[in-house]
Amino acid sequence: MRIDLPGHGAYTLRERTDWAVSAAPAASRVAYAAAHVVADPLGDNTPGSPAAVDWDATLRFRHHLWAHGLRIADAMDTAQRNMGLDWAATAELIRRTAAEARTLGDPATLVSCGAGTDHAPDAADLDTITAAYAEQIETVQAAGAGVIVMASRQLARVATGPGDYHRVYAKLFGLAERPVILHWLGEMFDPQLAGYWGSRDVAAATESFLELVHAHAAAVDGVKVSLLDEEHEVRLRAALPEGVRLYTGDDFNYPSLIAGGSHALLGIFDAIAPAASAALRELDAAEAGDEAARARYEAILAPTVPLSRKIFESPTYHYKTGIVFLSWLNGHQDAFAMVNGAQSARSLLHLAEVFRLADQAGLLADPELAVRRMSALLAVNGR
């Protein structure tokens, strides 16, 4: 099958890959896919408008992720938090996803959700920020999901040093009914989070972060780090208290980091769920003594890395566009539409390269459908 791709000319697709589907979770790693939301294509999702969500398609996609044995990290930056998904839609997403998870098992195991302060954009002091966090934590816990404490733009703006972060987070740990996941999101994902943990110097910020985690280790399930710095993550993982997991958020270097001992909470797993699931099963086999399985793990994930690096290229915070584009190509949603009109955030050349790399990784589930949809997008854009 061929398609005329901008930047590549006549491109011949590879044969379809039929991935095995298994809902059994990996034994050797805890793996979350940070899931996107599906916009209602007939809703007013123009920039600045309240999010109009296609709830049926959004929940079907979560079942797709669960069917591949992945846990779901919901209401995170992949779901366009701080980039179009307002708090009313976020709260509804948390409730609906947790309720859907309950049909399969324990929602606290199957899904964890982001709690932040984005519904209080003007919060100007630590008490107001703490109260905003508390409201969202209560929403997540009332739904039965696990809590991921997201980095706060408001706290980053107001805090005067590490002590302010420690004071706020200490109060949040006291509200948690079970251990939480802490999220350290780098400024490449959100420039307004520069200097989080009290310093723009990564070494100093890391020292502050580790001090907090060690002081409250019993309240921390793990830390999700999205700094796109492999060496830093390896050092941080080694410095964590015993029993606290490191969930990699490094969408550039995840194969080696997971193989080396990190767990996973990744936006790219939304797009590569079949490959991620297959690779994690091979990693289980490798750690159980199958000497050939490690090579199979690496072979599965190797072609997904160029795809991920393309989707997450600078400006990194627009990666959601590529995630949703692949969801549309693969038939998980009927339209290439996003809340806040974010489908326009990447160029046609960028999307054409995402198409090619997804094909190279065996991640076009139905090549004929993908070609029809890519051809339609090209036609709309005068190609």
Tab-separated table of C-alpha atoms in Angstrom:
chain	number	residue	atom	x	y	z
A	1	MET	CA	0.000	0.000	0.000
A	2	ARG	CA	1.323	3.424	-0.983
A	3	ILE	CA	0.616	7.041	-0.153
A	4	ASP	CA	2.138	10.310	-1.342
A	5	LEU	CA	3.529	11.832	1.847
A	6	PRO	CA	4.785	15.431	1.985
A	7	GLY	CA	8.529	15.370	2.466
A	8	HIS	CA	8.801	11.737	1.373
A	9	GLY	CA	7.009	11.368	-1.951
A	10	ALA	CA	5.557	7.947	-2.720
A	11	TYR	CA	5.784	5.967	0.517
A	12	THR	CA	5.136	2.216	0.734
A	13	LEU	CA	3.697	1.007	4.022
A	14	ARG	CA	5.079	-2.071	5.751
A	15	GLU	CA	2.935	-5.100	6.443
A	16	ARG	CA	0.507	-4.772	9.321
A	17	THR	CA	1.673	-6.001	12.725
A	18	ASP	CA	-0.852	-8.109	14.627
A	19	TRP	CA	-0.025	-7.450	18.264
A	20	ALA	CA	-1.146	-9.944	20.873
A	21	VAL	CA	-3.678	-8.482	23.280
A	22	SER	CA	-3.405	-9.353	26.969
A	23	ALA	CA	-5.061	-7.584	29.857
A	24	ALA	CA	-2.649	-9.183	32.312
A	25	PRO	CA	-0.429	-6.440	33.765
A	26	ALA	CA	3.340	-6.696	33.682
A	27	ALA	CA	4.807	-8.508	36.666
A	28	SER	CA	8.169	-6.765	36.807
A	29	ARG	CA	7.083	-3.126	36.336
A	30	VAL	CA	4.108	-0.938	37.157
A	31	ALA	CA	3.152	0.750	33.896
A	32	TYR	CA	0.751	3.650	33.438
A	33	ALA	CA	-0.303	5.193	30.149
A	34	ALA	CA	-1.171	8.869	30.496
A	35	ALA	CA	-4.383	9.021	28.479
A	36	HIS	CA	-5.772	11.740	26.198
A	37	VAL	CA	-9.355	12.936	25.983
A	38	VAL	CA	-11.437	12.745	22.810
A	39	ALA	CA	-13.034	16.045	21.861
A	40	ASP	CA	-16.618	16.246	20.623
A	41	PRO	CA	-16.090	17.210	16.962
A	42	LEU	CA	-19.403	19.067	16.936
A	43	GLY	CA	-18.728	20.876	20.204
A	44	ASP	CA	-17.351	24.380	20.523
A	45	ASN	CA	-13.753	23.488	21.242
A	46	THR	CA	-12.346	26.745	19.933
A	47	PRO	CA	-9.469	28.207	21.979
A	48	GLY	CA	-10.679	29.535	25.311
A	49	SER	CA	-14.013	27.685	25.277
A	50	PRO	CA	-14.988	25.155	27.950
A	51	ALA	CA	-13.991	21.665	26.881
A	52	ALA	CA	-16.631	19.675	25.010
A	53	VAL	CA	-15.702	16.001	25.392
A	54	ASP	CA	-16.908	12.925	23.516
A	55	TRP	CA	-17.338	10.822	26.633
A	56	ASP	CA	-18.199	7.552	24.886
A	57	ALA	CA	-15.048	7.630	22.736
A	58	THR	CA	-12.930	8.818	25.664
A	59	LEU	CA	-14.000	5.864	27.805
A	60	ARG	CA	-13.667	3.371	24.941
A	61	PHE	CA	-10.059	4.438	24.591
A	62	ARG	CA	-9.445	3.761	28.259
A	63	HIS	CA	-10.746	0.232	27.755
A	64	HIS	CA	-8.261	-0.100	24.888
A	65	LEU	CA	-5.430	0.725	27.315
A	66	TRP	CA	-6.721	-1.603	30.029
A	67	ALA	CA	-7.075	-4.383	27.435
A	68	HIS	CA	-3.310	-4.150	26.926
A	69	GLY	CA	-2.595	-4.559	30.634
A	70	LEU	CA	-1.723	-0.916	31.275
A	71	ARG	CA	-2.874	1.195	34.171
A	72	ILE	CA	-4.200	4.649	33.324
A	73	ALA	CA	-2.901	7.982	34.545
A	74	ASP	CA	-5.829	10.280	33.879
A	75	ALA	CA	-6.497	13.996	34.069
A	76	MET	CA	-2.789	14.624	33.473
A	77	ASP	CA	-1.002	16.875	30.997
A	78	THR	CA	-1.693	14.320	28.222
A	79	ALA	CA	-5.386	15.026	28.818
A	80	GLN	CA	-4.594	18.715	28.194
A	81	ARG	CA	-4.573	19.924	31.774
A	82	ASN	CA	-3.602	23.603	31.708
A	83	MET	CA	-4.044	23.468	27.911
A	84	GLY	CA	-7.800	23.423	27.416
A	85	LEU	CA	-9.298	20.839	29.771
A	86	ASP	CA	-11.060	23.008	32.356
A	87	TRP	CA	-11.777	21.841	35.897
A	88	ALA	CA	-15.471	21.030	35.268
A	89	ALA	CA	-14.516	18.645	32.453
A	90	THR	CA	-11.561	17.316	34.469
A	91	ALA	CA	-13.733	16.461	37.471
A	92	GLU	CA	-16.207	14.697	35.189
A	93	LEU	CA	-13.356	12.790	33.540
A	94	ILE	CA	-12.072	11.628	36.929
A	95	ARG	CA	-15.513	10.422	38.005
A	96	ARG	CA	-16.299	8.681	34.719
A	97	THR	CA	-12.928	6.940	34.342
A	98	ALA	CA	-12.942	5.684	37.927
A	99	ALA	CA	-16.523	4.424	37.559
A	100	GLU	CA	-15.550	2.621	34.345
A	101	ALA	CA	-12.510	1.107	36.069
A	102	ARG	CA	-14.775	-0.228	38.810
A	103	THR	CA	-16.448	-2.499	36.231
A	104	LEU	CA	-13.086	-4.257	35.816
A	105	GLY	CA	-11.633	-4.214	39.318
A	106	ASP	CA	-10.285	-1.854	41.956
A	107	PRO	CA	-10.239	1.678	40.506
A	108	ALA	CA	-7.386	2.657	42.817
A	109	THR	CA	-5.251	0.006	41.106
A	110	LEU	CA	-6.410	0.580	37.542
A	111	VAL	CA	-6.380	4.378	37.454
A	112	SER	CA	-4.671	7.270	39.185
A	113	CYS	CA	-5.666	10.854	38.495
A	114	GLY	CA	-3.959	14.197	38.623
A	115	ALA	CA	-4.818	16.609	41.421
A	116	GLY	CA	-3.586	20.156	41.039
A	117	THR	CA	-4.554	23.795	41.462
A	118	ASP	CA	-5.517	24.804	37.924
A	119	HIS	CA	-9.085	25.686	38.930
A	120	ALA	CA	-7.640	28.468	41.126
A	121	PRO	CA	-5.493	30.356	38.594
A	122	ASP	CA	-5.315	33.495	40.714
A	123	ALA	CA	-4.282	31.790	43.958
A	124	ALA	CA	-1.748	34.132	45.505
A	125	ASP	CA	-0.769	32.567	48.839
A	126	LEU	CA	0.181	29.170	50.199
A	127	ASP	CA	-3.047	28.624	52.128
A	128	THR	CA	-5.195	29.226	49.043
A	129	ILE	CA	-2.984	26.940	46.980
A	130	THR	CA	-3.174	24.220	49.629
A	131	ALA	CA	-6.960	24.527	49.723
A	132	ALA	CA	-7.138	24.238	45.937
A	133	TYR	CA	-5.025	21.100	46.016
A	134	ALA	CA	-7.216	19.692	48.801
A	135	GLU	CA	-10.377	20.166	46.736
A	136	GLN	CA	-8.960	18.247	43.804
A	137	ILE	CA	-7.491	15.487	45.995
A	138	GLU	CA	-10.920	15.032	47.558
A	139	THR	CA	-12.499	14.757	44.087
A	140	VAL	CA	-10.040	12.037	43.075
A	141	GLN	CA	-10.375	10.084	46.327
A	142	ALA	CA	-14.165	10.328	46.331
A	143	ALA	CA	-14.137	8.730	42.875
A	144	GLY	CA	-12.014	5.865	44.207
A	145	ALA	CA	-8.934	6.538	42.081
A	146	GLY	CA	-5.322	6.881	43.173
A	147	VAL	CA	-3.892	10.379	43.551
A	148	ILE	CA	-1.110	11.911	41.483
A	149	VAL	CA	-0.060	15.238	42.964
A	150	MET	CA	0.642	17.394	39.941
A	151	ALA	CA	3.068	20.270	39.860
A	152	SER	CA	1.287	23.583	40.421
A	153	ARG	CA	1.830	26.680	38.306
A	154	GLN	CA	0.402	28.721	41.161
A	155	LEU	CA	2.841	27.264	43.692
A	156	ALA	CA	5.730	27.810	41.283
A	157	ARG	CA	4.729	31.470	41.059
A	158	VAL	CA	4.174	32.082	44.777
A	159	ALA	CA	6.843	29.949	46.482
A	160	THR	CA	9.912	31.801	47.683
A	161	GLY	CA	12.093	28.734	48.250
A	162	PRO	CA	12.153	25.002	49.058
A	163	GLY	CA	10.521	25.515	52.445
A	164	ASP	CA	7.282	26.719	50.860
A	165	TYR	CA	7.050	23.560	48.741
A	166	HIS	CA	7.726	21.384	51.762
A	167	ARG	CA	5.059	23.124	53.843
A	168	VAL	CA	2.376	22.734	51.188
A	169	TYR	CA	3.190	19.127	50.323
A	170	ALA	CA	3.399	18.080	53.980
A	171	LYS	CA	-0.207	19.197	54.396
A	172	LEU	CA	-1.247	17.328	51.236
A	173	PHE	CA	0.282	14.082	52.502
A	174	GLY	CA	-1.912	14.440	55.558
A	175	LEU	CA	-5.007	14.492	53.333
A	176	ALA	CA	-4.124	11.392	51.342
A	177	GLU	CA	-5.935	8.172	52.187
A	178	ARG	CA	-3.177	6.063	50.573
A	179	PRO	CA	0.309	6.742	49.210
A	180	VAL	CA	0.396	9.197	46.325
A	181	ILE	CA	2.511	9.677	43.219
A	182	LEU	CA	4.436	12.951	43.053
A	183	HIS	CA	4.876	14.531	39.638
A	184	TRP	CA	7.949	16.551	38.729
A	185	LEU	CA	7.156	18.048	35.333
A	186	GLY	CA	10.004	19.837	33.615
A	187	GLU	CA	9.731	23.261	32.046
A	188	MET	CA	10.028	21.748	28.535
A	189	PHE	CA	6.517	20.416	29.181
A	190	ASP	CA	5.317	23.593	30.910
A	191	PRO	CA	7.518	26.708	30.980
A	192	GLN	CA	5.516	28.060	33.918
A	193	LEU	CA	6.973	25.326	36.136
A	194	ALA	CA	10.547	26.554	35.845
A	195	GLY	CA	12.288	26.506	39.227
A	196	TYR	CA	9.990	23.907	40.778
A	197	TRP	CA	11.031	22.616	44.214
A	198	GLY	CA	12.614	25.979	44.916
A	199	SER	CA	15.480	26.374	42.457
A	200	ARG	CA	16.212	26.671	38.735
A	201	ASP	CA	19.391	24.703	39.395
A	202	VAL	CA	18.454	21.051	38.804
A	203	ALA	CA	20.926	19.750	41.398
A	204	ALA	CA	19.545	22.050	44.086
A	205	ALA	CA	15.951	21.261	43.097
A	206	THR	CA	16.764	17.558	43.280
A	207	GLU	CA	18.185	17.935	46.768
A	208	SER	CA	14.994	19.696	47.882
A	209	PHE	CA	12.820	17.056	46.222
A	210	LEU	CA	14.685	14.167	47.816
A	211	GLU	CA	14.525	15.808	51.232
A	212	LEU	CA	10.743	15.983	50.883
A	213	VAL	CA	10.393	12.382	49.715
A	214	HIS	CA	12.647	10.978	52.429
A	215	ALA	CA	10.767	12.898	55.098
A	216	HIS	CA	7.412	11.492	53.934
A	217	ALA	CA	8.391	8.177	52.338
A	218	ALA	CA	5.477	6.270	53.866
A	219	ALA	CA	3.044	8.593	52.090
A	220	VAL	CA	4.713	8.319	48.669
A	221	ASP	CA	4.008	5.419	46.323
A	222	GLY	CA	6.409	6.825	43.756
A	223	VAL	CA	7.695	9.840	41.906
A	224	LYS	CA	6.984	10.560	38.244
A	225	VAL	CA	9.857	12.495	36.708
A	226	SER	CA	9.548	14.208	33.331
A	227	LEU	CA	12.852	16.013	32.778
A	228	LEU	CA	14.067	14.162	29.632
A	229	ASP	CA	17.456	13.623	31.286
A	230	GLU	CA	18.396	9.941	31.452
A	231	GLU	CA	21.486	10.308	33.643
A	232	HIS	CA	19.633	12.478	36.149
A	233	GLU	CA	16.822	9.951	36.394
A	234	VAL	CA	19.205	7.072	37.053
A	235	ARG	CA	20.874	9.014	39.885
A	236	LEU	CA	17.530	10.067	41.331
A	237	ARG	CA	16.193	6.518	41.230
A	238	ALA	CA	19.196	5.296	43.206
A	239	ALA	CA	18.694	8.024	45.835
A	240	LEU	CA	15.024	7.317	46.572
A	241	PRO	CA	13.996	5.666	49.835
A	242	GLU	CA	13.416	1.929	49.729
A	243	GLY	CA	9.890	1.172	48.516
A	244	VAL	CA	9.393	4.425	46.621
A	245	ARG	CA	9.128	3.805	42.888
A	246	LEU	CA	10.602	5.922	40.138
A	247	TYR	CA	8.032	6.242	37.353
A	248	THR	CA	9.830	7.393	34.266
A	249	GLY	CA	8.201	10.214	32.363
A	250	ASP	CA	11.089	10.354	29.884
A	251	ASP	CA	9.484	9.938	26.476
A	252	PHE	CA	12.931	10.023	24.837
A	253	ASN	CA	14.800	7.334	26.797
A	254	TYR	CA	12.131	5.045	28.237
A	255	PRO	CA	13.403	1.669	26.892
A	256	SER	CA	16.736	1.776	28.728
A	257	LEU	CA	15.285	3.455	31.813
A	258	ILE	CA	12.550	0.849	32.225
A	259	ALA	CA	14.993	-1.981	31.577
A	260	GLY	CA	17.294	-0.456	34.198
A	261	GLY	CA	14.671	-0.462	36.926
A	262	SER	CA	12.288	2.459	36.433
A	263	HIS	CA	8.567	1.888	36.335
A	264	ALA	CA	6.558	3.870	33.778
A	265	LEU	CA	4.051	6.697	33.600
A	266	LEU	CA	4.290	7.845	30.011
A	267	GLY	CA	2.277	9.863	27.536
A	268	ILE	CA	3.796	7.898	24.659
A	269	PHE	CA	2.241	4.699	26.037
A	270	ASP	CA	-1.123	6.191	24.981
A	271	ALA	CA	0.057	5.939	21.354
A	272	ILE	CA	2.152	2.751	21.516
A	273	ALA	CA	0.076	0.655	23.933
A	274	PRO	CA	0.242	-2.603	21.895
A	275	ALA	CA	4.033	-2.394	21.559
A	276	ALA	CA	4.525	-1.277	25.162
A	277	SER	CA	2.462	-4.189	26.440
A	278	ALA	CA	4.344	-6.717	24.301
A	279	ALA	CA	7.702	-5.295	25.358
A	280	LEU	CA	6.841	-5.414	29.055
A	281	ARG	CA	5.892	-9.088	28.735
A	282	GLU	CA	9.317	-9.731	27.226
A	283	LEU	CA	10.942	-7.829	30.083
A	284	ASP	CA	9.065	-10.062	32.523
A	285	ALA	CA	10.476	-13.077	30.697
A	286	ALA	CA	13.980	-11.620	30.730
A	287	GLU	CA	13.879	-11.031	34.468
A	288	ALA	CA	12.550	-14.568	34.933
A	289	GLY	CA	15.658	-15.939	33.234
A	290	ASP	CA	14.852	-16.025	29.500
A	291	GLU	CA	18.179	-14.872	28.057
A	292	ALA	CA	16.749	-14.047	24.611
A	293	ALA	CA	13.835	-12.001	25.919
A	294	ARG	CA	15.857	-8.857	26.613
A	295	ALA	CA	16.779	-8.633	22.917
A	296	ARG	CA	13.110	-9.046	21.981
A	297	TYR	CA	12.172	-6.279	24.418
A	298	GLU	CA	14.682	-3.950	22.819
A	299	ALA	CA	13.640	-4.907	19.292
A	300	ILE	CA	9.998	-4.106	19.996
A	301	LEU	CA	10.648	-0.696	21.517
A	302	ALA	CA	13.544	0.451	19.319
A	303	PRO	CA	11.363	1.659	16.406
A	304	THR	CA	8.967	3.397	18.803
A	305	VAL	CA	11.709	5.754	20.007
A	306	PRO	CA	12.022	7.804	16.780
A	307	LEU	CA	8.230	8.061	16.771
A	308	SER	CA	8.160	9.268	20.361
A	309	ARG	CA	10.990	11.732	19.825
A	310	LYS	CA	9.113	13.178	16.857
A	311	ILE	CA	5.841	13.484	18.747
A	312	PHE	CA	7.611	15.096	21.719
A	313	GLU	CA	9.957	17.351	19.759
A	314	SER	CA	10.183	21.018	20.740
A	315	PRO	CA	7.935	22.710	21.655
A	316	THR	CA	7.383	19.567	23.707
A	317	TYR	CA	4.102	20.684	25.265
A	318	HIS	CA	2.396	20.279	21.876
A	319	TYR	CA	2.978	16.519	21.940
A	320	LYS	CA	-0.721	15.965	22.594
A	321	THR	CA	-1.443	16.747	18.935
A	322	GLY	CA	0.558	13.755	17.722
A	323	ILE	CA	-1.015	11.503	20.349
A	324	VAL	CA	-4.537	12.407	19.228
A	325	PHE	CA	-3.548	12.221	15.551
A	326	LEU	CA	-2.492	8.581	15.991
A	327	SER	CA	-5.664	7.803	17.931
A	328	TRP	CA	-7.651	9.107	14.957
A	329	LEU	CA	-5.547	7.229	12.385
A	330	ASN	CA	-6.101	4.027	14.362
A	331	GLY	CA	-9.874	4.391	14.515
A	332	HIS	CA	-10.214	5.126	18.222
A	333	GLN	CA	-12.074	8.354	17.450
A	334	ASP	CA	-14.039	9.643	14.480
A	335	ALA	CA	-12.388	13.038	14.062
A	336	PHE	CA	-8.974	14.632	14.367
A	337	ALA	CA	-10.272	17.217	16.809
A	338	MET	CA	-8.993	18.412	20.173
A	339	VAL	CA	-10.205	20.616	22.979
A	340	ASN	CA	-8.884	24.166	22.681
A	341	GLY	CA	-8.422	23.632	18.943
A	342	ALA	CA	-5.042	22.034	19.651
A	343	GLN	CA	-5.112	19.872	16.510
A	344	SER	CA	-3.627	22.910	14.745
A	345	ALA	CA	-0.525	22.949	16.992
A	346	ARG	CA	1.634	20.830	14.663
A	347	SER	CA	2.376	21.253	10.948
A	348	LEU	CA	1.287	18.961	8.139
A	349	LEU	CA	4.929	17.945	7.601
A	350	HIS	CA	5.205	16.992	11.268
A	351	LEU	CA	2.057	14.859	11.069
A	352	ALA	CA	3.224	13.201	7.856
A	353	GLU	CA	6.429	12.152	9.599
A	354	VAL	CA	4.445	10.856	12.596
A	355	PHE	CA	2.398	8.763	10.156
A	356	ARG	CA	5.548	7.306	8.577
A	357	LEU	CA	7.249	6.547	11.891
A	358	ALA	CA	4.096	4.955	13.322
A	359	ASP	CA	4.005	2.679	10.284
A	360	GLN	CA	7.699	1.827	10.741
A	361	ALA	CA	6.969	0.834	14.350
A	362	GLY	CA	4.044	-1.378	13.334
A	363	LEU	CA	1.582	0.901	15.096
A	364	LEU	CA	-0.981	1.544	12.371
A	365	ALA	CA	-3.658	-0.919	13.457
A	366	ASP	CA	-5.541	-0.791	10.147
A	367	PRO	CA	-3.252	0.531	7.388
A	368	GLU	CA	-6.094	0.955	4.914
A	369	LEU	CA	-8.046	3.114	7.354
A	370	ALA	CA	-4.918	5.077	8.244
A	371	VAL	CA	-4.171	5.771	4.582
A	372	ARG	CA	-7.754	6.883	3.920
A	373	ARG	CA	-7.661	9.264	6.848
A	374	MET	CA	-4.190	10.591	6.079
A	375	SER	CA	-5.223	11.105	2.452
A	376	ALA	CA	-8.316	13.008	3.559
A	377	LEU	CA	-6.211	15.268	5.801
A	378	LEU	CA	-3.797	15.932	2.955
A	379	ALA	CA	-6.679	16.730	0.584
A	380	VAL	CA	-8.211	19.197	3.039
A	381	ASN	CA	-4.826	20.911	3.161
A	382	GLY	CA	-4.524	21.139	-0.611
A	383	ARG	CA	-2.283	18.132	-1.186
